[in-house]
Amino acid sequence: MIDGKLIADGIRSRIASEVGRMKNSIDRIPGLAVIMVGWRKDSETYVRNKMKACEEAGIKSVLAQLPNDCSEDDILKALLSFENDPSIHGILVQLPLPNVTTQSCSLIYSLWQHLNEERILNALSLEKDVDGFHPLNMGNLAMRGREPLFIPCTPKGCVELLIRSGIDIMGRKAVVIGRSNIVGLPTFLLLQRHHATVSVVHAFTKNPEEITREADIVVTAAGVPNLVRGSWLKPGAVIIDVGTHPIEDPNHEHGYRLLGDVCYEEAVQVASALTPVPGGVGPMTIAMLLSNTLDAAKRAYDFS
């Protein structure tokens, strides 16, 4: 088992030490602002965990929570206020943004809302884009010889798990299941940067099982619980499971349990290493967010 929580705890401890050194040296600390629209339970949980992690690391955190029916101007106003605040070094717009606010919304309005999400992310300055979703950050990630200011947190966490677990990436065959802008696409690009031979499996891929079965490394972010069965996997493959799906379970402490994209009980019989859900990728995503925020503050203060 690749223990993401253990690895993330080590990274967060180092970040807390660096924040303390910054405070002692220049009397400044990193600052993170989170903009959250609506009251999705999963988003609320993610945001709460991020802000708790900031507090533990000594990083300032500020939350702007806006209602479901807020306008694009409301979001941009909040974003602009953080852009102009020198104590804020990273701004995170919690995704997904709600794309339907009333039952009478038409398909056209839903599409318009989706386009707004793109415009809002484009309005974020490159220097404070600690989520790494700005088109210039993504473009620089894709191009050889260019360096993005920030790498998206979940893909960065996935690759960091591989590296810190002593798993070779160079020259290995890798498959990324899913091609979202948040996880799938940047994971594909980042694995290429580490010289893996990468294939992408998506909803229109023919024979996804056969393609996945050839991979030495599988990163799955499909959003489908238990999609990847043991029969999909090459013996000895390494599995990074990004999926997180709450399933009702009255016997569980919280009334639900979490499943990943991978059928864990089957995969553990085949894989040489894999991440659990929970306790795998999730803690690393938060650790990488703290790392990006610290880097942004160091850059702003010219602190090394």
mmCIF file with all atom_site columns, N, CA, C and O in Angstrom, residues 148-175:
data_model
loop_
_atom_site.group_PDB
_atom_site.id
_atom_site.type_symbol
_atom_site.label_atom_id
_atom_site.label_alt_id
_atom_site.label_comp_id
_atom_site.label_asym_id
_atom_site.label_entity_id
_atom_site.label_seq_id
_atom_site.pdbx_PDB_ins_code
_atom_site.Cartn_x
_atom_site.Cartn_y
_atom_site.Cartn_z
_atom_site.occupancy
_atom_site.B_iso_or_equiv
_atom_site.pdbx_formal_charge
_atom_site.auth_seq_id
_atom_site.auth_comp_id
_atom_site.auth_asym_id
_atom_site.auth_atom_id
_atom_site.pdbx_PDB_model_num
ATOM 1   N N  . PRO A 1 148 ? 6.075  25.644 -15.915 1.00 0.00 ? 148 PRO A N  1
ATOM 2   C CA . PRO A 1 148 ? 4.921  26.340 -15.327 1.00 0.00 ? 148 PRO A CA 1
ATOM 3   C C  . PRO A 1 148 ? 5.286  26.887 -13.958 1.00 0.00 ? 148 PRO A C  1
ATOM 4   O O  . PRO A 1 148 ? 6.144  26.323 -13.262 1.00 0.00 ? 148 PRO A O  1
ATOM 5   N N  . LEU A 1 149 ? 4.659  28.004 -13.581 1.00 0.00 ? 149 LEU A N  1
ATOM 6   C CA . LEU A 1 149 ? 4.871  28.492 -12.215 1.00 0.00 ? 149 LEU A CA 1
ATOM 7   C C  . LEU A 1 149 ? 4.327  27.493 -11.200 1.00 0.00 ? 149 LEU A C  1
ATOM 8   O O  . LEU A 1 149 ? 4.917  27.291 -10.137 1.00 0.00 ? 149 LEU A O  1
ATOM 9   N N  . PHE A 1 150 ? 3.188  26.874 -11.545 1.00 0.00 ? 150 PHE A N  1
ATOM 10  C CA . PHE A 1 150 ? 2.573  25.903 -10.650 1.00 0.00 ? 150 PHE A CA 1
ATOM 11  C C  . PHE A 1 150 ? 2.066  24.711 -11.443 1.00 0.00 ? 150 PHE A C  1
ATOM 12  O O  . PHE A 1 150 ? 1.568  24.868 -12.560 1.00 0.00 ? 150 PHE A O  1
ATOM 13  N N  . ILE A 1 151 ? 2.181  23.536 -10.842 1.00 0.00 ? 151 ILE A N  1
ATOM 14  C CA . ILE A 1 151 ? 1.628  22.308 -11.413 1.00 0.00 ? 151 ILE A CA 1
ATOM 15  C C  . ILE A 1 151 ? 0.357  21.974 -10.651 1.00 0.00 ? 151 ILE A C  1
ATOM 16  O O  . ILE A 1 151 ? 0.331  22.071 -9.409  1.00 0.00 ? 151 ILE A O  1
ATOM 17  N N  . PRO A 1 152 ? -0.743 21.616 -11.336 1.00 0.00 ? 152 PRO A N  1
ATOM 18  C CA . PRO A 1 152 ? -1.982 21.277 -10.635 1.00 0.00 ? 152 PRO A CA 1
ATOM 19  C C  . PRO A 1 152 ? -1.752 20.279 -9.507  1.00 0.00 ? 152 PRO A C  1
ATOM 20  O O  . PRO A 1 152 ? -0.966 19.327 -9.644  1.00 0.00 ? 152 PRO A O  1
ATOM 21  N N  . CYS A 1 153 ? -2.445 20.499 -8.401  1.00 0.00 ? 153 CYS A N  1
ATOM 22  C CA . CYS A 1 153 ? -2.104 19.839 -7.140  1.00 0.00 ? 153 CYS A CA 1
ATOM 23  C C  . CYS A 1 153 ? -2.292 18.320 -7.162  1.00 0.00 ? 153 CYS A C  1
ATOM 24  O O  . CYS A 1 153 ? -1.424 17.578 -6.680  1.00 0.00 ? 153 CYS A O  1
ATOM 25  N N  . THR A 1 154 ? -3.403 17.835 -7.700  1.00 0.00 ? 154 THR A N  1
ATOM 26  C CA . THR A 1 154 ? -3.630 16.389 -7.679  1.00 0.00 ? 154 THR A CA 1
ATOM 27  C C  . THR A 1 154 ? -2.642 15.653 -8.583  1.00 0.00 ? 154 THR A C  1
ATOM 28  O O  . THR A 1 154 ? -2.028 14.671 -8.140  1.00 0.00 ? 154 THR A O  1
ATOM 29  N N  . PRO A 1 155 ? -2.442 16.068 -9.838  1.00 0.00 ? 155 PRO A N  1
ATOM 30  C CA . PRO A 1 155 ? -1.414 15.409 -10.657 1.00 0.00 ? 155 PRO A CA 1
ATOM 31  C C  . PRO A 1 155 ? -0.024 15.476 -10.027 1.00 0.00 ? 155 PRO A C  1
ATOM 32  O O  . PRO A 1 155 ? 0.721  14.487 -10.036 1.00 0.00 ? 155 PRO A O  1
ATOM 33  N N  . LYS A 1 156 ? 0.323  16.632 -9.472  1.00 0.00 ? 156 LYS A N  1
ATOM 34  C CA . LYS A 1 156 ? 1.623  16.777 -8.808  1.00 0.00 ? 156 LYS A CA 1
ATOM 35  C C  . LYS A 1 156 ? 1.733  15.799 -7.648  1.00 0.00 ? 156 LYS A C  1
ATOM 36  O O  . LYS A 1 156 ? 2.777  15.160 -7.441  1.00 0.00 ? 156 LYS A O  1
ATOM 37  N N  . GLY A 1 157 ? 0.641  15.640 -6.891  1.00 0.00 ? 157 GLY A N  1
ATOM 38  C CA . GLY A 1 157 ? 0.632  14.698 -5.777  1.00 0.00 ? 157 GLY A CA 1
ATOM 39  C C  . GLY A 1 157 ? 0.770  13.258 -6.231  1.00 0.00 ? 157 GLY A C  1
ATOM 40  O O  . GLY A 1 157 ? 1.457  12.455 -5.595  1.00 0.00 ? 157 GLY A O  1
ATOM 41  N N  . CYS A 1 158 ? 0.115  12.917 -7.344  1.00 0.00 ? 158 CYS A N  1
ATOM 42  C CA . CYS A 1 158 ? 0.209  11.544 -7.887  1.00 0.00 ? 158 CYS A CA 1
ATOM 43  C C  . CYS A 1 158 ? 1.645  11.191 -8.239  1.00 0.00 ? 158 CYS A C  1
ATOM 44  O O  . CYS A 1 158 ? 2.151  10.114 -7.874  1.00 0.00 ? 158 CYS A O  1
ATOM 45  N N  . VAL A 1 159 ? 2.308  12.087 -8.947  1.00 0.00 ? 159 VAL A N  1
ATOM 46  C CA . VAL A 1 159 ? 3.684  11.815 -9.371  1.00 0.00 ? 159 VAL A CA 1
ATOM 47  C C  . VAL A 1 159 ? 4.625  11.831 -8.172  1.00 0.00 ? 159 VAL A C  1
ATOM 48  O O  . VAL A 1 159 ? 5.565  11.029 -8.094  1.00 0.00 ? 159 VAL A O  1
ATOM 49  N N  . GLU A 1 160 ? 4.364  12.703 -7.218  1.00 0.00 ? 160 GLU A N  1
ATOM 50  C CA . GLU A 1 160 ? 5.189  12.744 -6.008  1.00 0.00 ? 160 GLU A CA 1
ATOM 51  C C  . GLU A 1 160 ? 5.072  11.429 -5.235  1.00 0.00 ? 160 GLU A C  1
ATOM 52  O O  . GLU A 1 160 ? 6.060  10.944 -4.666  1.00 0.00 ? 160 GLU A O  1
ATOM 53  N N  . LEU A 1 161 ? 3.882  10.841 -5.207  1.00 0.00 ? 161 LEU A N  1
ATOM 54  C CA . LEU A 1 161 ? 3.696  9.539  -4.565  1.00 0.00 ? 161 LEU A CA 1
ATOM 55  C C  . LEU A 1 161 ? 4.570  8.475  -5.219  1.00 0.00 ? 161 LEU A C  1
ATOM 56  O O  . LEU A 1 161 ? 5.190  7.653  -4.540  1.00 0.00 ? 161 LEU A O  1
ATOM 57  N N  . LEU A 1 162 ? 4.599  8.494  -6.543  1.00 0.00 ? 162 LEU A N  1
ATOM 58  C CA . LEU A 1 162 ? 5.430  7.524  -7.262  1.00 0.00 ? 162 LEU A CA 1
ATOM 59  C C  . LEU A 1 162 ? 6.904  7.721  -6.937  1.00 0.00 ? 162 LEU A C  1
ATOM 60  O O  . LEU A 1 162 ? 7.625  6.767  -6.620  1.00 0.00 ? 162 LEU A O  1
ATOM 61  N N  . ILE A 1 163 ? 7.358  8.968  -7.001  1.00 0.00 ? 163 ILE A N  1
ATOM 62  C CA . ILE A 1 163 ? 8.771  9.267  -6.771  1.00 0.00 ? 163 ILE A CA 1
ATOM 63  C C  . ILE A 1 163 ? 9.192  8.895  -5.354  1.00 0.00 ? 163 ILE A C  1
ATOM 64  O O  . ILE A 1 163 ? 10.214 8.227  -5.140  1.00 0.00 ? 163 ILE A O  1
ATOM 65  N N  . ARG A 1 164 ? 8.385  9.303  -4.380  1.00 0.00 ? 164 ARG A N  1
ATOM 66  C CA . ARG A 1 164 ? 8.744  9.057  -2.975  1.00 0.00 ? 164 ARG A CA 1
ATOM 67  C C  . ARG A 1 164 ? 8.565  7.598  -2.567  1.00 0.00 ? 164 ARG A C  1
ATOM 68  O O  . ARG A 1 164 ? 9.059  7.189  -1.516  1.00 0.00 ? 164 ARG A O  1
ATOM 69  N N  . SER A 1 165 ? 7.871  6.837  -3.399  1.00 0.00 ? 165 SER A N  1
ATOM 70  C CA . SER A 1 165 ? 7.739  5.396  -3.143  1.00 0.00 ? 165 SER A CA 1
ATOM 71  C C  . SER A 1 165 ? 8.804  4.596  -3.880  1.00 0.00 ? 165 SER A C  1
ATOM 72  O O  . SER A 1 165 ? 8.786  3.356  -3.868  1.00 0.00 ? 165 SER A O  1
ATOM 73  N N  . GLY A 1 166 ? 9.731  5.297  -4.532  1.00 0.00 ? 166 GLY A N  1
ATOM 74  C CA . GLY A 1 166 ? 10.840 4.636  -5.223  1.00 0.00 ? 166 GLY A CA 1
ATOM 75  C C  . GLY A 1 166 ? 10.442 3.940  -6.502  1.00 0.00 ? 166 GLY A C  1
ATOM 76  O O  . GLY A 1 166 ? 11.109 2.975  -6.927  1.00 0.00 ? 166 GLY A O  1
ATOM 77  N N  . ILE A 1 167 ? 9.381  4.395  -7.132  1.00 0.00 ? 167 ILE A N  1
ATOM 78  C CA . ILE A 1 167 ? 8.889  3.758  -8.360  1.00 0.00 ? 167 ILE A CA 1
ATOM 79  C C  . ILE A 1 167 ? 9.422  4.507  -9.577  1.00 0.00 ? 167 ILE A C  1
ATOM 80  O O  . ILE A 1 167 ? 9.220  5.717  -9.711  1.00 0.00 ? 167 ILE A O  1
ATOM 81  N N  . ASP A 1 168 ? 10.115 3.797  -10.435 1.00 0.00 ? 168 ASP A N  1
ATOM 82  C CA . ASP A 1 168 ? 10.674 4.406  -11.645 1.00 0.00 ? 168 ASP A CA 1
ATOM 83  C C  . ASP A 1 168 ? 9.554  4.797  -12.602 1.00 0.00 ? 168 ASP A C  1
ATOM 84  O O  . ASP A 1 168 ? 8.606  4.039  -12.819 1.00 0.00 ? 168 ASP A O  1
ATOM 85  N N  . ILE A 1 169 ? 9.681  5.981  -13.185 1.00 0.00 ? 169 ILE A N  1
ATOM 86  C CA . ILE A 1 169 ? 8.712  6.458  -14.169 1.00 0.00 ? 169 ILE A CA 1
ATOM 87  C C  . ILE A 1 169 ? 9.325  6.455  -15.564 1.00 0.00 ? 169 ILE A C  1
ATOM 88  O O  . ILE A 1 169 ? 8.671  6.097  -16.547 1.00 0.00 ? 169 ILE A O  1
ATOM 89  N N  . MET A 1 170 ? 10.586 6.832  -15.659 1.00 0.00 ? 170 MET A N  1
ATOM 90  C CA . MET A 1 170 ? 11.252 6.953  -16.950 1.00 0.00 ? 170 MET A CA 1
ATOM 91  C C  . MET A 1 170 ? 11.201 5.638  -17.732 1.00 0.00 ? 170 MET A C  1
ATOM 92  O O  . MET A 1 170 ? 11.568 4.578  -17.227 1.00 0.00 ? 170 MET A O  1
ATOM 93  N N  . GLY A 1 171 ? 10.693 5.729  -18.966 1.00 0.00 ? 171 GLY A N  1
ATOM 94  C CA . GLY A 1 171 ? 10.656 4.583  -19.849 1.00 0.00 ? 171 GLY A CA 1
ATOM 95  C C  . GLY A 1 171 ? 9.534  3.593  -19.586 1.00 0.00 ? 171 GLY A C  1
ATOM 96  O O  . GLY A 1 171 ? 9.369  2.638  -20.345 1.00 0.00 ? 171 GLY A O  1
ATOM 97  N N  . ARG A 1 172 ? 8.746  3.824  -18.530 1.00 0.00 ? 172 ARG A N  1
ATOM 98  C CA . ARG A 1 172 ? 7.665  2.899  -18.206 1.00 0.00 ? 172 ARG A CA 1
ATOM 99  C C  . ARG A 1 172 ? 6.423  3.226  -19.024 1.00 0.00 ? 172 ARG A C  1
ATOM 100 O O  . ARG A 1 172 ? 6.187  4.376  -19.396 1.00 0.00 ? 172 ARG A O  1
ATOM 101 N N  . LYS A 1 173 ? 5.599  2.231  -19.258 1.00 0.00 ? 173 LYS A N  1
ATOM 102 C CA . LYS A 1 173 ? 4.302  2.441  -19.912 1.00 0.00 ? 173 LYS A CA 1
ATOM 103 C C  . LYS A 1 173 ? 3.293  2.875  -18.853 1.00 0.00 ? 173 LYS A C  1
ATOM 104 O O  . LYS A 1 173 ? 3.140  2.202  -17.827 1.00 0.00 ? 173 LYS A O  1
ATOM 105 N N  . ALA A 1 174 ? 2.629  3.984  -19.107 1.00 0.00 ? 174 ALA A N  1
ATOM 106 C CA . ALA A 1 174 ? 1.630  4.495  -18.159 1.00 0.00 ? 174 ALA A CA 1
ATOM 107 C C  . ALA A 1 174 ? 0.312  4.707  -18.880 1.00 0.00 ? 174 ALA A C  1
ATOM 108 O O  . ALA A 1 174 ? 0.286  5.082  -20.058 1.00 0.00 ? 174 ALA A O  1
ATOM 109 N N  . VAL A 1 175 ? -0.767 4.484  -18.164 1.00 0.00 ? 175 VAL A N  1
ATOM 110 C CA . VAL A 1 175 ? -2.109 4.762  -18.675 1.00 0.00 ? 175 VAL A CA 1
ATOM 111 C C  . VAL A 1 175 ? -2.811 5.683  -17.692 1.00 0.00 ? 175 VAL A C  1
ATOM 112 O O  . VAL A 1 175 ? -2.795 5.431  -16.472 1.00 0.00 ? 175 VAL A O  1
#
